[in-house]
JSON list of C-alpha atoms in Angstrom, two decimals:
[
{"chain": "A", "resi": 1042, "resn": "PHE", "atom": "CA", "xyz": [93.53, 88.27, 80.70]},
{"chain": "A", "resi": 1043, "resn": "ASP", "atom": "CA", "xyz": [91.50, 88.62, 77.62]},
{"chain": "A", "resi": 1044, "resn": "THR", "atom": "CA", "xyz": [93.93, 89.36, 75.10]},
{"chain": "A", "resi": 1045, "resn": "ASN", "atom": "CA", "xyz": [93.37, 89.82, 71.31]},
{"chain": "A", "resi": 1046, "resn": "ILE", "atom": "CA", "xyz": [95.52, 90.60, 68.34]},
{"chain": "A", "resi": 1047, "resn": "ILE", "atom": "CA", "xyz": [94.73, 93.80, 66.98]},
{"chain": "A", "resi": 1048, "resn": "ALA", "atom": "CA", "xyz": [97.37, 94.04, 64.60]},
{"chain": "A", "resi": 1049, "resn": "THR", "atom": "CA", "xyz": [100.29, 91.91, 62.96]},
{"chain": "A", "resi": 1050, "resn": "PHE", "atom": "CA", "xyz": [103.57, 93.56, 61.18]},
{"chain": "A", "resi": 1051, "resn": "ASN", "atom": "CA", "xyz": [104.77, 90.90, 59.03]},
{"chain": "A", "resi": 1052, "resn": "SER", "atom": "CA", "xyz": [108.28, 90.88, 57.85]},
{"chain": "A", "resi": 1053, "resn": "SER", "atom": "CA", "xyz": [110.21, 89.61, 55.02]},
{"chain": "A", "resi": 1054, "resn": "LEU", "atom": "CA", "xyz": [111.66, 86.74, 57.03]},
{"chain": "A", "resi": 1055, "resn": "PRO", "atom": "CA", "xyz": [109.41, 83.54, 58.02]},
{"chain": "A", "resi": 1056, "resn": "GLY", "atom": "CA", "xyz": [107.90, 83.52, 61.38]},
{"chain": "A", "resi": 1057, "resn": "ASP", "atom": "CA", "xyz": [109.65, 87.43, 62.15]},
{"chain": "A", "resi": 1058, "resn": "ASN", "atom": "CA", "xyz": [106.19, 88.79, 62.80]},
{"chain": "A", "resi": 1059, "resn": "ILE", "atom": "CA", "xyz": [105.04, 91.52, 65.29]},
{"chain": "A", "resi": 1060, "resn": "ASP", "atom": "CA", "xyz": [101.78, 91.28, 66.67]},
{"chain": "A", "resi": 1061, "resn": "VAL", "atom": "CA", "xyz": [100.25, 94.12, 68.63]},
{"chain": "A", "resi": 1062, "resn": "LEU", "atom": "CA", "xyz": [97.94, 93.09, 71.65]},
{"chain": "A", "resi": 1063, "resn": "LEU", "atom": "CA", "xyz": [95.01, 94.74, 73.49]},
{"chain": "A", "resi": 1064, "resn": "THR", "atom": "CA", "xyz": [94.78, 93.03, 76.83]},
{"chain": "A", "resi": 1065, "resn": "ASN", "atom": "CA", "xyz": [91.60, 93.74, 78.91]},
{"chain": "A", "resi": 1066, "resn": "LEU", "atom": "CA", "xyz": [93.22, 94.00, 83.10]},
{"chain": "A", "resi": 1067, "resn": "GLU", "atom": "CA", "xyz": [89.52, 94.14, 84.03]},
{"chain": "A", "resi": 1068, "resn": "LYS", "atom": "CA", "xyz": [88.66, 90.30, 82.43]},
{"chain": "A", "resi": 1069, "resn": "PRO", "atom": "CA", "xyz": [90.91, 87.56, 83.06]},
{"chain": "A", "resi": 1070, "resn": "ASN", "atom": "CA", "xyz": [91.32, 84.13, 81.66]},
{"chain": "A", "resi": 1071, "resn": "VAL", "atom": "CA", "xyz": [89.20, 82.09, 83.65]},
{"chain": "A", "resi": 1072, "resn": "ALA", "atom": "CA", "xyz": [90.22, 78.86, 81.35]},
{"chain": "A", "resi": 1073, "resn": "VAL", "atom": "CA", "xyz": [93.89, 79.89, 82.32]},
{"chain": "A", "resi": 1074, "resn": "SER", "atom": "CA", "xyz": [93.66, 81.62, 85.71]},
{"chain": "A", "resi": 1075, "resn": "LYS", "atom": "CA", "xyz": [92.99, 80.93, 89.03]},
{"chain": "A", "resi": 1076, "resn": "ILE", "atom": "CA", "xyz": [91.14, 83.67, 90.83]},
{"chain": "A", "resi": 1077, "resn": "THR", "atom": "CA", "xyz": [90.72, 83.90, 94.39]},
{"chain": "A", "resi": 1078, "resn": "ASP", "atom": "CA", "xyz": [87.84, 86.45, 95.42]},
{"chain": "A", "resi": 1079, "resn": "LEU", "atom": "CA", "xyz": [88.93, 87.41, 98.94]},
{"chain": "A", "resi": 1080, "resn": "LEU", "atom": "CA", "xyz": [85.35, 89.56, 99.43]},
{"chain": "A", "resi": 1081, "resn": "ASP", "atom": "CA", "xyz": [83.81, 86.18, 99.25]},
{"chain": "A", "resi": 1082, "resn": "LYS", "atom": "CA", "xyz": [81.73, 85.04, 102.13]},
{"chain": "A", "resi": 1083, "resn": "ASN", "atom": "CA", "xyz": [83.65, 82.31, 102.70]},
{"chain": "A", "resi": 1084, "resn": "TYR", "atom": "CA", "xyz": [86.41, 83.74, 103.93]},
{"chain": "A", "resi": 1085, "resn": "ASN", "atom": "CA", "xyz": [86.75, 85.27, 107.20]},
{"chain": "A", "resi": 1086, "resn": "TRP", "atom": "CA", "xyz": [88.11, 88.81, 108.48]},
{"chain": "A", "resi": 1087, "resn": "LYS", "atom": "CA", "xyz": [89.38, 88.92, 111.96]},
{"chain": "A", "resi": 1088, "resn": "LYS", "atom": "CA", "xyz": [89.09, 92.79, 113.51]},
{"chain": "A", "resi": 1089, "resn": "PRO", "atom": "CA", "xyz": [90.52, 95.27, 116.07]},
{"chain": "A", "resi": 1090, "resn": "ARG", "atom": "CA", "xyz": [88.68, 96.86, 118.52]},
{"chain": "A", "resi": 1091, "resn": "TYR", "atom": "CA", "xyz": [87.68, 100.11, 117.35]},
{"chain": "A", "resi": 1092, "resn": "VAL", "atom": "CA", "xyz": [86.81, 98.33, 113.65]},
{"chain": "A", "resi": 1093, "resn": "ASN", "atom": "CA", "xyz": [83.72, 97.60, 112.47]},
{"chain": "A", "resi": 1094, "resn": "ILE", "atom": "CA", "xyz": [83.22, 95.22, 109.15]},
{"chain": "A", "resi": 1095, "resn": "GLN", "atom": "CA", "xyz": [79.68, 95.29, 107.03]},
{"chain": "A", "resi": 1096, "resn": "ARG", "atom": "CA", "xyz": [79.26, 92.63, 104.42]},
{"chain": "A", "resi": 1097, "resn": "ASP", "atom": "CA", "xyz": [77.06, 92.24, 101.62]},
{"chain": "A", "resi": 1098, "resn": "ASN", "atom": "CA", "xyz": [76.60, 91.40, 97.99]},
{"chain": "A", "resi": 1099, "resn": "ARG", "atom": "CA", "xyz": [80.75, 91.28, 97.15]},
{"chain": "A", "resi": 1100, "resn": "THR", "atom": "CA", "xyz": [81.25, 94.50, 99.09]},
{"chain": "A", "resi": 1101, "resn": "MET", "atom": "CA", "xyz": [83.03, 94.99, 102.41]},
{"chain": "A", "resi": 1102, "resn": "ASN", "atom": "CA", "xyz": [82.98, 98.08, 104.46]},
{"chain": "A", "resi": 1103, "resn": "ILE", "atom": "CA", "xyz": [85.62, 98.12, 107.11]},
{"chain": "A", "resi": 1104, "resn": "THR", "atom": "CA", "xyz": [84.95, 101.35, 109.55]},
{"chain": "A", "resi": 1105, "resn": "ALA", "atom": "CA", "xyz": [87.21, 102.23, 112.29]},
{"chain": "A", "resi": 1106, "resn": "ASP", "atom": "CA", "xyz": [85.52, 104.55, 114.63]},
{"chain": "A", "resi": 1107, "resn": "THR", "atom": "CA", "xyz": [88.49, 105.90, 116.86]},
{"chain": "A", "resi": 1108, "resn": "ASN", "atom": "CA", "xyz": [86.35, 108.96, 118.82]},
{"chain": "A", "resi": 1109, "resn": "LYS", "atom": "CA", "xyz": [86.42, 106.43, 122.12]},
{"chain": "A", "resi": 1110, "resn": "SER", "atom": "CA", "xyz": [90.37, 105.66, 121.50]},
{"chain": "A", "resi": 1111, "resn": "ASP", "atom": "CA", "xyz": [92.87, 106.66, 124.13]},
{"chain": "A", "resi": 1112, "resn": "THR", "atom": "CA", "xyz": [95.19, 107.70, 121.47]},
{"chain": "A", "resi": 1113, "resn": "ASN", "atom": "CA", "xyz": [95.19, 110.18, 118.45]},
{"chain": "A", "resi": 1114, "resn": "ASN", "atom": "CA", "xyz": [97.25, 107.93, 116.51]},
{"chain": "A", "resi": 1115, "resn": "GLU", "atom": "CA", "xyz": [95.59, 104.21, 115.62]},
{"chain": "A", "resi": 1116, "resn": "VAL", "atom": "CA", "xyz": [96.68, 101.45, 113.57]},
{"chain": "A", "resi": 1117, "resn": "ASN", "atom": "CA", "xyz": [93.45, 99.20, 112.67]},
{"chain": "A", "resi": 1118, "resn": "THR", "atom": "CA", "xyz": [93.91, 96.06, 110.45]},
{"chain": "A", "resi": 1119, "resn": "VAL", "atom": "CA", "xyz": [91.71, 93.33, 110.05]},
{"chain": "A", "resi": 1120, "resn": "LEU", "atom": "CA", "xyz": [92.95, 90.08, 108.79]},
{"chain": "A", "resi": 1121, "resn": "LEU", "atom": "CA", "xyz": [92.08, 87.48, 106.46]},
{"chain": "A", "resi": 1122, "resn": "GLU", "atom": "CA", "xyz": [92.01, 84.29, 108.49]},
{"chain": "A", "resi": 1123, "resn": "PRO", "atom": "CA", "xyz": [92.97, 81.66, 107.81]},
{"chain": "A", "resi": 1124, "resn": "PRO", "atom": "CA", "xyz": [96.29, 82.89, 105.87]},
{"chain": "A", "resi": 1125, "resn": "LEU", "atom": "CA", "xyz": [96.27, 82.01, 102.20]},
{"chain": "A", "resi": 1126, "resn": "ASN", "atom": "CA", "xyz": [98.58, 79.59, 100.37]},
{"chain": "A", "resi": 1127, "resn": "LEU", "atom": "CA", "xyz": [99.28, 82.13, 97.08]},
{"chain": "A", "resi": 1128, "resn": "THR", "atom": "CA", "xyz": [100.65, 79.62, 94.69]},
{"chain": "A", "resi": 1129, "resn": "GLY", "atom": "CA", "xyz": [101.42, 80.08, 91.06]},
{"chain": "A", "resi": 1130, "resn": "LYS", "atom": "CA", "xyz": [103.49, 82.96, 89.31]},
{"chain": "A", "resi": 1131, "resn": "PRO", "atom": "CA", "xyz": [102.56, 85.57, 88.60]},
{"chain": "A", "resi": 1132, "resn": "THR", "atom": "CA", "xyz": [100.38, 86.55, 91.19]},
{"chain": "A", "resi": 1133, "resn": "PHE", "atom": "CA", "xyz": [98.12, 89.93, 90.86]},
{"chain": "A", "resi": 1134, "resn": "LEU", "atom": "CA", "xyz": [96.09, 91.76, 93.31]},
{"chain": "A", "resi": 1135, "resn": "SER", "atom": "CA", "xyz": [93.02, 93.62, 91.70]},
{"chain": "A", "resi": 1136, "resn": "ILE", "atom": "CA", "xyz": [91.23, 95.65, 93.94]},
{"chain": "A", "resi": 1137, "resn": "HIS", "atom": "CA", "xyz": [88.15, 98.20, 93.58]},
{"chain": "A", "resi": 1138, "resn": "TYR", "atom": "CA", "xyz": [87.72, 100.50, 96.55]},
{"chain": "A", "resi": 1139, "resn": "PHE", "atom": "CA", "xyz": [86.51, 104.02, 97.71]},
{"chain": "A", "resi": 1140, "resn": "THR", "atom": "CA", "xyz": [87.47, 105.90, 100.56]},
{"chain": "A", "resi": 1141, "resn": "ASN", "atom": "CA", "xyz": [85.75, 108.03, 103.01]},
{"chain": "A", "resi": 1142, "resn": "PHE", "atom": "CA", "xyz": [86.97, 109.89, 106.77]},
{"chain": "A", "resi": 1143, "resn": "ASP", "atom": "CA", "xyz": [86.11, 112.62, 108.74]},
{"chain": "A", "resi": 1144, "resn": "SER", "atom": "CA", "xyz": [88.26, 115.95, 107.92]},
{"chain": "A", "resi": 1145, "resn": "ILE", "atom": "CA", "xyz": [91.09, 114.29, 109.45]},
{"chain": "A", "resi": 1146, "resn": "GLN", "atom": "CA", "xyz": [93.90, 112.35, 107.15]},
{"chain": "A", "resi": 1147, "resn": "ALA", "atom": "CA", "xyz": [94.51, 108.65, 107.35]},
{"chain": "A", "resi": 1148, "resn": "ASN", "atom": "CA", "xyz": [96.04, 106.42, 105.75]},
{"chain": "A", "resi": 1149, "resn": "PHE", "atom": "CA", "xyz": [94.49, 103.22, 103.96]},
{"chain": "A", "resi": 1150, "resn": "THR", "atom": "CA", "xyz": [96.62, 100.04, 103.17]},
{"chain": "A", "resi": 1151, "resn": "ILE", "atom": "CA", "xyz": [97.05, 96.77, 101.73]},
{"chain": "A", "resi": 1152, "resn": "GLU", "atom": "CA", "xyz": [99.59, 94.32, 103.47]},
{"chain": "A", "resi": 1153, "resn": "ILE", "atom": "CA", "xyz": [100.91, 90.59, 102.88]},
{"chain": "A", "resi": 1154, "resn": "ARG", "atom": "CA", "xyz": [103.07, 88.78, 105.52]},
{"chain": "A", "resi": 1155, "resn": "ASP", "atom": "CA", "xyz": [104.88, 85.51, 106.00]},
{"chain": "A", "resi": 1156, "resn": "ASN", "atom": "CA", "xyz": [103.14, 83.38, 108.16]},
{"chain": "A", "resi": 1157, "resn": "GLU", "atom": "CA", "xyz": [105.94, 81.93, 110.12]},
{"chain": "A", "resi": 1158, "resn": "ASN", "atom": "CA", "xyz": [107.78, 85.10, 111.02]},
{"chain": "A", "resi": 1159, "resn": "ASN", "atom": "CA", "xyz": [105.21, 87.69, 110.42]},
{"chain": "A", "resi": 1160, "resn": "ASN", "atom": "CA", "xyz": [107.32, 89.83, 108.12]},
{"chain": "A", "resi": 1161, "resn": "LEU", "atom": "CA", "xyz": [106.38, 92.26, 105.77]},
{"chain": "A", "resi": 1162, "resn": "LEU", "atom": "CA", "xyz": [106.74, 90.73, 102.42]},
{"chain": "A", "resi": 1163, "resn": "TRP", "atom": "CA", "xyz": [104.42, 93.61, 100.02]},
{"chain": "A", "resi": 1164, "resn": "ASN", "atom": "CA", "xyz": [102.44, 96.59, 101.22]},
{"chain": "A", "resi": 1165, "resn": "THR", "atom": "CA", "xyz": [101.00, 99.44, 99.55]},
{"chain": "A", "resi": 1166, "resn": "GLN", "atom": "CA", "xyz": [99.30, 102.80, 100.23]},
{"chain": "A", "resi": 1167, "resn": "LEU", "atom": "CA", "xyz": [95.71, 103.25, 98.70]},
{"chain": "A", "resi": 1168, "resn": "LYS", "atom": "CA", "xyz": [94.60, 106.45, 97.44]},
{"chain": "A", "resi": 1169, "resn": "ASN", "atom": "CA", "xyz": [92.31, 109.01, 99.54]},
{"chain": "A", "resi": 1170, "resn": "THR", "atom": "CA", "xyz": [89.58, 108.81, 96.90]},
{"chain": "A", "resi": 1171, "resn": "SER", "atom": "CA", "xyz": [86.45, 111.18, 98.74]},
{"chain": "A", "resi": 1172, "resn": "ASN", "atom": "CA", "xyz": [83.91, 108.46, 97.37]},
{"chain": "A", "resi": 1173, "resn": "ILE", "atom": "CA", "xyz": [85.40, 108.12, 94.17]},
{"chain": "A", "resi": 1174, "resn": "ILE", "atom": "CA", "xyz": [85.69, 104.14, 93.11]},
{"chain": "A", "resi": 1175, "resn": "GLU", "atom": "CA", "xyz": [89.58, 103.82, 92.32]},
{"chain": "A", "resi": 1176, "resn": "LYS", "atom": "CA", "xyz": [90.58, 100.44, 90.32]},
{"chain": "A", "resi": 1177, "resn": "THR", "atom": "CA", "xyz": [94.08, 99.34, 90.93]},
{"chain": "A", "resi": 1178, "resn": "LEU", "atom": "CA", "xyz": [95.80, 96.40, 89.66]},
{"chain": "A", "resi": 1179, "resn": "TYR", "atom": "CA", "xyz": [99.22, 94.99, 91.20]},
{"chain": "A", "resi": 1180, "resn": "VAL", "atom": "CA", "xyz": [101.71, 92.68, 90.37]},
{"chain": "A", "resi": 1181, "resn": "LEU", "atom": "CA", "xyz": [103.06, 90.94, 93.34]},
{"chain": "A", "resi": 1182, "resn": "PRO", "atom": "CA", "xyz": [106.70, 90.01, 94.09]},
{"chain": "A", "resi": 1183, "resn": "GLU", "atom": "CA", "xyz": [107.65, 86.74, 93.89]},
{"chain": "A", "resi": 1184, "resn": "ASN", "atom": "CA", "xyz": [108.57, 86.26, 97.33]},
{"chain": "A", "resi": 1185, "resn": "VAL", "atom": "CA", "xyz": [104.91, 85.99, 97.93]},
{"chain": "A", "resi": 1186, "resn": "SER", "atom": "CA", "xyz": [104.40, 83.36, 95.73]},
{"chain": "A", "resi": 1187, "resn": "GLU", "atom": "CA", "xyz": [104.46, 79.54, 96.99]},
{"chain": "A", "resi": 1188, "resn": "ARG", "atom": "CA", "xyz": [104.02, 80.05, 100.88]},
{"chain": "A", "resi": 1189, "resn": "GLN", "atom": "CA", "xyz": [101.28, 80.91, 103.43]},
{"chain": "A", "resi": 1190, "resn": "SER", "atom": "CA", "xyz": [100.86, 84.19, 104.14]},
{"chain": "A", "resi": 1191, "resn": "HIS", "atom": "CA", "xyz": [98.82, 86.66, 106.23]},
{"chain": "A", "resi": 1192, "resn": "PHE", "atom": "CA", "xyz": [96.54, 89.52, 104.35]},
{"chain": "A", "resi": 1193, "resn": "GLY", "atom": "CA", "xyz": [95.56, 92.80, 105.87]},
{"chain": "A", "resi": 1194, "resn": "VAL", "atom": "CA", "xyz": [93.62, 95.70, 105.02]},
{"chain": "A", "resi": 1195, "resn": "GLY", "atom": "CA", "xyz": [94.64, 98.51, 107.23]},
{"chain": "A", "resi": 1196, "resn": "ILE", "atom": "CA", "xyz": [93.78, 102.27, 108.21]},
{"chain": "A", "resi": 1197, "resn": "ASP", "atom": "CA", "xyz": [96.29, 103.73, 109.71]},
{"chain": "A", "resi": 1198, "resn": "THR", "atom": "CA", "xyz": [94.08, 107.26, 111.69]},
{"chain": "A", "resi": 1199, "resn": "LYS", "atom": "CA", "xyz": [96.06, 110.35, 112.30]},
{"chain": "A", "resi": 1200, "resn": "GLY", "atom": "CA", "xyz": [93.18, 111.83, 114.96]},
{"chain": "A", "resi": 1201, "resn": "LYS", "atom": "CA", "xyz": [89.60, 110.93, 116.45]},
{"chain": "A", "resi": 1202, "resn": "GLY", "atom": "CA", "xyz": [87.11, 110.07, 113.81]},
{"chain": "A", "resi": 1203, "resn": "ILE", "atom": "CA", "xyz": [85.40, 107.87, 111.78]},
{"chain": "A", "resi": 1204, "resn": "TYR", "atom": "CA", "xyz": [87.11, 106.51, 108.60]},
{"chain": "A", "resi": 1205, "resn": "THR", "atom": "CA", "xyz": [85.63, 103.84, 106.09]},
{"chain": "A", "resi": 1206, "resn": "LEU", "atom": "CA", "xyz": [87.52, 101.78, 103.50]},
{"chain": "A", "resi": 1207, "resn": "THR", "atom": "CA", "xyz": [85.03, 100.11, 100.86]},
{"chain": "A", "resi": 1208, "resn": "LEU", "atom": "CA", "xyz": [86.21, 97.07, 98.97]},
{"chain": "A", "resi": 1209, "resn": "LYS", "atom": "CA", "xyz": [84.13, 96.36, 95.66]},
{"chain": "A", "resi": 1210, "resn": "LYS", "atom": "CA", "xyz": [86.03, 94.13, 94.57]},
{"chain": "A", "resi": 1211, "resn": "MET", "atom": "CA", "xyz": [89.29, 92.06, 95.75]},
{"chain": "A", "resi": 1212, "resn": "SER", "atom": "CA", "xyz": [90.64, 89.20, 93.69]},
{"chain": "A", "resi": 1213, "resn": "LEU", "atom": "CA", "xyz": [93.74, 87.55, 93.53]},
{"chain": "A", "resi": 1214, "resn": "TYR", "atom": "CA", "xyz": [94.88, 86.14, 89.95]},
{"chain": "A", "resi": 1215, "resn": "SER", "atom": "CA", "xyz": [97.51, 83.16, 89.23]}
]
């Protein structure tokens, strides 16, 4: 990430200095980072029955319409295909998103599963933002690196309605 020294404190001992750094987590250092834009049109997302995906200008809207569902609780996960081969340590996930839903509560999640046995490697629940953009940066655990992984975005509905997760940015850095 873009890092600058903003102050240096010198010691009486040679080579024993303290630098204070300012790091901009919104600006990765493209010269030394591998960046994977998961919203790129070259990536395909597999969707379940009650989900619609709209993509435009590096934005992806995932809408779950469960009004015609047989059950009140539906887990709707879209999966990135093909699986990702995450390399490099550490790996960071940057997401800019907002949520919108009818008056009924929903959980919006991101998950990474092992491609071989479908074991959950990492997941997080996103905040319900009521159409206000949220910017988050996650440090992914070591067990996610160096393996083929399924990347999923889920909407776990708690009743019939229309639920939308809008992704403005979703990138992996390693």
